[in-house]
Short mmCIF file of N, CA and C in Angstrom, two decimals:
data_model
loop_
_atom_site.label_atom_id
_atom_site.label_comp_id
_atom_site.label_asym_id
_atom_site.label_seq_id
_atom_site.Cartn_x
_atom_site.Cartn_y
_atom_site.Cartn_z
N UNK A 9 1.38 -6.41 -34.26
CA UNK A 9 0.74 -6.35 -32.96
C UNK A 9 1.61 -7.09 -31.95
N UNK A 10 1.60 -6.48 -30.78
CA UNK A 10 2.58 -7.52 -29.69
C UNK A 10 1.81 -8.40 -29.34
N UNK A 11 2.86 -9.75 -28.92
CA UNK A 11 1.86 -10.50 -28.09
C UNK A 11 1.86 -10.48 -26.85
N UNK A 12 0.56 -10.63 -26.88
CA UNK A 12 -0.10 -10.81 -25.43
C UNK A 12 0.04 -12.21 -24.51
N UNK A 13 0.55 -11.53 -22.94
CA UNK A 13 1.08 -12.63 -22.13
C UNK A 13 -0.26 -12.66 -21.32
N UNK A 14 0.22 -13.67 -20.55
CA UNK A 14 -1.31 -14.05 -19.57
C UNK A 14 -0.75 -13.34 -17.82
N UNK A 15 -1.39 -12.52 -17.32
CA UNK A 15 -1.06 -11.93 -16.20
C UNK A 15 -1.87 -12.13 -15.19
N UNK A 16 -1.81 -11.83 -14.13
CA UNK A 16 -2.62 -12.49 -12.66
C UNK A 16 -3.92 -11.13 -12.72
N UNK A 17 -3.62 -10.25 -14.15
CA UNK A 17 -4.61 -9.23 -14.19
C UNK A 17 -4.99 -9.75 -15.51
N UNK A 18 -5.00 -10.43 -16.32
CA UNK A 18 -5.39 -10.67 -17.38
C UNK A 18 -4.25 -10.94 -18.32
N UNK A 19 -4.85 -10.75 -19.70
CA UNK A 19 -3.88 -10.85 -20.89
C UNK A 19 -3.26 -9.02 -21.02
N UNK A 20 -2.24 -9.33 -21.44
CA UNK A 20 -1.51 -7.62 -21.49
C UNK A 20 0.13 -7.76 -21.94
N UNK A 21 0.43 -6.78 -22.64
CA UNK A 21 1.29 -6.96 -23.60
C UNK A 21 2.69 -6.91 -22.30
N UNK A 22 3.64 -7.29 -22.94
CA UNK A 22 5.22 -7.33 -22.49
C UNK A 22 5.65 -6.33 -21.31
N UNK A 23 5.32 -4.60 -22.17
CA UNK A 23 5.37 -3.78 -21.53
C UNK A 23 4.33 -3.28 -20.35
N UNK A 24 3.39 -3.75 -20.52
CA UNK A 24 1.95 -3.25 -19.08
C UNK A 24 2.65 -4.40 -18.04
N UNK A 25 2.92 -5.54 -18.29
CA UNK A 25 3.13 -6.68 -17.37
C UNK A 25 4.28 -6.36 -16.69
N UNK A 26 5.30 -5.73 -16.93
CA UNK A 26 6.63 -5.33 -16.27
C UNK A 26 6.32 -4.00 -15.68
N UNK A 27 5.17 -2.95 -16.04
CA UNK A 27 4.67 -1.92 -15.10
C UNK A 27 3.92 -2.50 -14.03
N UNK A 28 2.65 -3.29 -14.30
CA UNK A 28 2.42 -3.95 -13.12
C UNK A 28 3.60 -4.60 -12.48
N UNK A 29 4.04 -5.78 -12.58
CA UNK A 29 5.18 -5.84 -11.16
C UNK A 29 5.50 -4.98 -10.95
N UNK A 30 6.39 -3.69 -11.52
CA UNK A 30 6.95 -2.92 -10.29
C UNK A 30 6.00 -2.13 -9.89
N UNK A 31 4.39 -2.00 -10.19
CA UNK A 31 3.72 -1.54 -9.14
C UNK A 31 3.42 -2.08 -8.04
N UNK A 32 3.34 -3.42 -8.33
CA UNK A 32 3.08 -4.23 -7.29
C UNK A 32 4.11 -4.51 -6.43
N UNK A 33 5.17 -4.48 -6.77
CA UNK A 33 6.44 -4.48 -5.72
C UNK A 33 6.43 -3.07 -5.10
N UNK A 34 6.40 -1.93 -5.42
CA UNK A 34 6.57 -0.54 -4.61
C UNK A 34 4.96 -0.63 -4.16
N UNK A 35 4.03 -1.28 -4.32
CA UNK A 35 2.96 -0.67 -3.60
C UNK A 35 3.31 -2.39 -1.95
N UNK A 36 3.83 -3.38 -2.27
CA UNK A 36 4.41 -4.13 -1.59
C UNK A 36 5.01 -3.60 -0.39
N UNK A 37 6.47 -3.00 -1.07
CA UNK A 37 7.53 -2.26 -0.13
C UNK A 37 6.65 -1.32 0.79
N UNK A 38 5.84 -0.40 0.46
CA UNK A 38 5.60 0.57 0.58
C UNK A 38 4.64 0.72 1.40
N UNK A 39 3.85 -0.72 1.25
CA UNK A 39 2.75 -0.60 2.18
C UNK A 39 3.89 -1.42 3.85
N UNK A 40 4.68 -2.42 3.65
CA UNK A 40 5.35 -2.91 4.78
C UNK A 40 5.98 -1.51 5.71
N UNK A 41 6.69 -0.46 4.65
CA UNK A 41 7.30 0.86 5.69
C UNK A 41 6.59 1.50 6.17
N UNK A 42 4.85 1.15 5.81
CA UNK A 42 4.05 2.04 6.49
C UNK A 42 3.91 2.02 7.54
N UNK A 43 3.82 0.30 7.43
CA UNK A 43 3.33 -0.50 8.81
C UNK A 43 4.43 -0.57 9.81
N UNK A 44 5.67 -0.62 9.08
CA UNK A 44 6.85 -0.20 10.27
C UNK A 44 7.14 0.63 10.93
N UNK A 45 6.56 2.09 10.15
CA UNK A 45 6.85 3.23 11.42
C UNK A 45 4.80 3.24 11.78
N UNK A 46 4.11 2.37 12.03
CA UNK A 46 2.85 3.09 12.77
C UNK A 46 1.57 3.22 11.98
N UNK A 47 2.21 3.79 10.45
CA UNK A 47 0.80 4.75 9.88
C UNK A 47 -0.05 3.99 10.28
N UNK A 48 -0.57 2.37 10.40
CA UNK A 48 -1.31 1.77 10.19
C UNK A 48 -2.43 1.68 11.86
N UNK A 49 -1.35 1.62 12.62
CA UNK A 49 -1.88 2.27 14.25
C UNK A 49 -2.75 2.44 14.94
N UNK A 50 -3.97 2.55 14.68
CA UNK A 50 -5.30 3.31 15.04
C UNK A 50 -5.33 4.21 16.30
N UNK A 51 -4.38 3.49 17.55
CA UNK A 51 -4.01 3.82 18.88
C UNK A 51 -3.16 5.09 19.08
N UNK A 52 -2.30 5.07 17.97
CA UNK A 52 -1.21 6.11 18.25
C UNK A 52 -1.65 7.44 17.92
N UNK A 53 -2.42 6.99 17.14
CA UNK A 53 -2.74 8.53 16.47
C UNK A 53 -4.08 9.30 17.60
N UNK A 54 -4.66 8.22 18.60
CA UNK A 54 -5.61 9.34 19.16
C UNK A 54 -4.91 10.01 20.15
N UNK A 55 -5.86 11.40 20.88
CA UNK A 55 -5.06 11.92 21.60
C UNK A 55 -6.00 12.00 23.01
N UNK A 56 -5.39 11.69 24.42
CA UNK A 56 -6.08 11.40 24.96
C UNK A 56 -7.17 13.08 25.47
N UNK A 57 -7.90 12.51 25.84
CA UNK A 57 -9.22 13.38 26.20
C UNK A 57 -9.15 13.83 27.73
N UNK A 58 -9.29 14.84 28.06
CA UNK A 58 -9.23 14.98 29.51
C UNK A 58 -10.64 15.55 30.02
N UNK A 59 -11.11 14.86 31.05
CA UNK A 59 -12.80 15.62 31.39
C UNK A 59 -12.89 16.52 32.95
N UNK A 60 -13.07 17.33 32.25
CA UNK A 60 -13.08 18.51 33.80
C UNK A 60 -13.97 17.86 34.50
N UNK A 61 -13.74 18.48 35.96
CA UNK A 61 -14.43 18.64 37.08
C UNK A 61 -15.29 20.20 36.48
N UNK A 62 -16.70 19.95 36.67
CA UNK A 62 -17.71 21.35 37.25
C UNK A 62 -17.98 21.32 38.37
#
Protein backbone atom coordinates (compact mmCIF):
# COMPACT_ATOMS: atom_id res chain seq x y z
CA UNK A 1 0.00 0.00 0.00
CA UNK A 2 1.48 3.60 -0.58
CA UNK A 3 1.87 5.90 1.98
CA UNK A 4 -0.23 8.39 2.65
CA UNK A 5 0.97 12.14 2.95
CA UNK A 6 -0.98 14.80 4.78
CA UNK A 7 -2.38 17.46 2.17
CA UNK A 8 -4.19 20.89 2.67
CA UNK A 9 -7.08 18.38 1.17
CA UNK A 10 -6.49 15.66 3.43
CA UNK A 11 -4.40 12.46 3.58
CA UNK A 12 -3.66 11.17 -0.20
CA UNK A 13 -1.10 9.19 -1.67
CA UNK A 14 2.27 10.64 -3.49
CA UNK A 15 0.63 10.61 -6.78
CA UNK A 16 -3.08 12.54 -6.08
CA UNK A 17 -0.85 15.22 -4.09
CA UNK A 18 1.37 16.17 -7.16
CA UNK A 19 -2.09 16.21 -9.35
CA UNK A 20 -3.53 18.48 -6.93
CA UNK A 21 -0.67 21.09 -7.07
CA UNK A 22 -0.60 21.26 -10.59
CA UNK A 23 -4.26 21.74 -10.44
CA UNK A 24 -3.99 24.20 -8.22
CA UNK A 25 -1.26 26.03 -9.95
CA UNK A 26 -3.12 26.02 -13.60
CA UNK A 27 -6.41 26.75 -11.95
CA UNK A 28 -4.00 29.73 -10.12
CA UNK A 29 -2.41 30.86 -13.52
CA UNK A 30 -5.50 30.61 -15.14
CA UNK A 31 -7.77 32.26 -13.09
CA UNK A 32 -4.98 35.58 -12.92
CA UNK A 33 -5.15 35.56 -17.26
CA UNK A 34 -8.67 35.76 -16.85
CA UNK A 35 -8.62 38.63 -14.82
CA UNK A 36 -5.98 40.22 -17.08
CA UNK A 37 -7.74 40.37 -20.24
CA UNK A 38 -11.43 41.40 -18.46
CA UNK A 39 -13.40 38.01 -18.28
CA UNK A 40 -13.96 38.97 -14.79
CA UNK A 41 -15.48 42.68 -15.78
CA UNK A 42 -19.08 42.89 -15.17
CA UNK A 43 -18.95 46.53 -17.02
CA UNK A 44 -17.41 45.51 -20.19
CA UNK A 45 -19.48 43.02 -21.14
CA UNK A 46 -22.87 45.16 -20.99
CA UNK A 47 -24.04 46.83 -23.96
CA UNK A 48 -25.36 50.12 -23.71
CA UNK A 49 -29.23 50.52 -24.13
CA UNK A 50 -30.61 53.26 -26.17
CA UNK A 51 -34.38 54.61 -25.37
CA UNK A 52 -36.39 56.10 -28.19
CA UNK A 53 -38.27 59.11 -28.32
CA UNK A 54 -42.38 58.27 -29.07
Amino acid sequence: MAKMIKTKYGYATPQEAEMDARLDKWYKDNKRRAKQHGAFSLDKNKEVQHVWKK
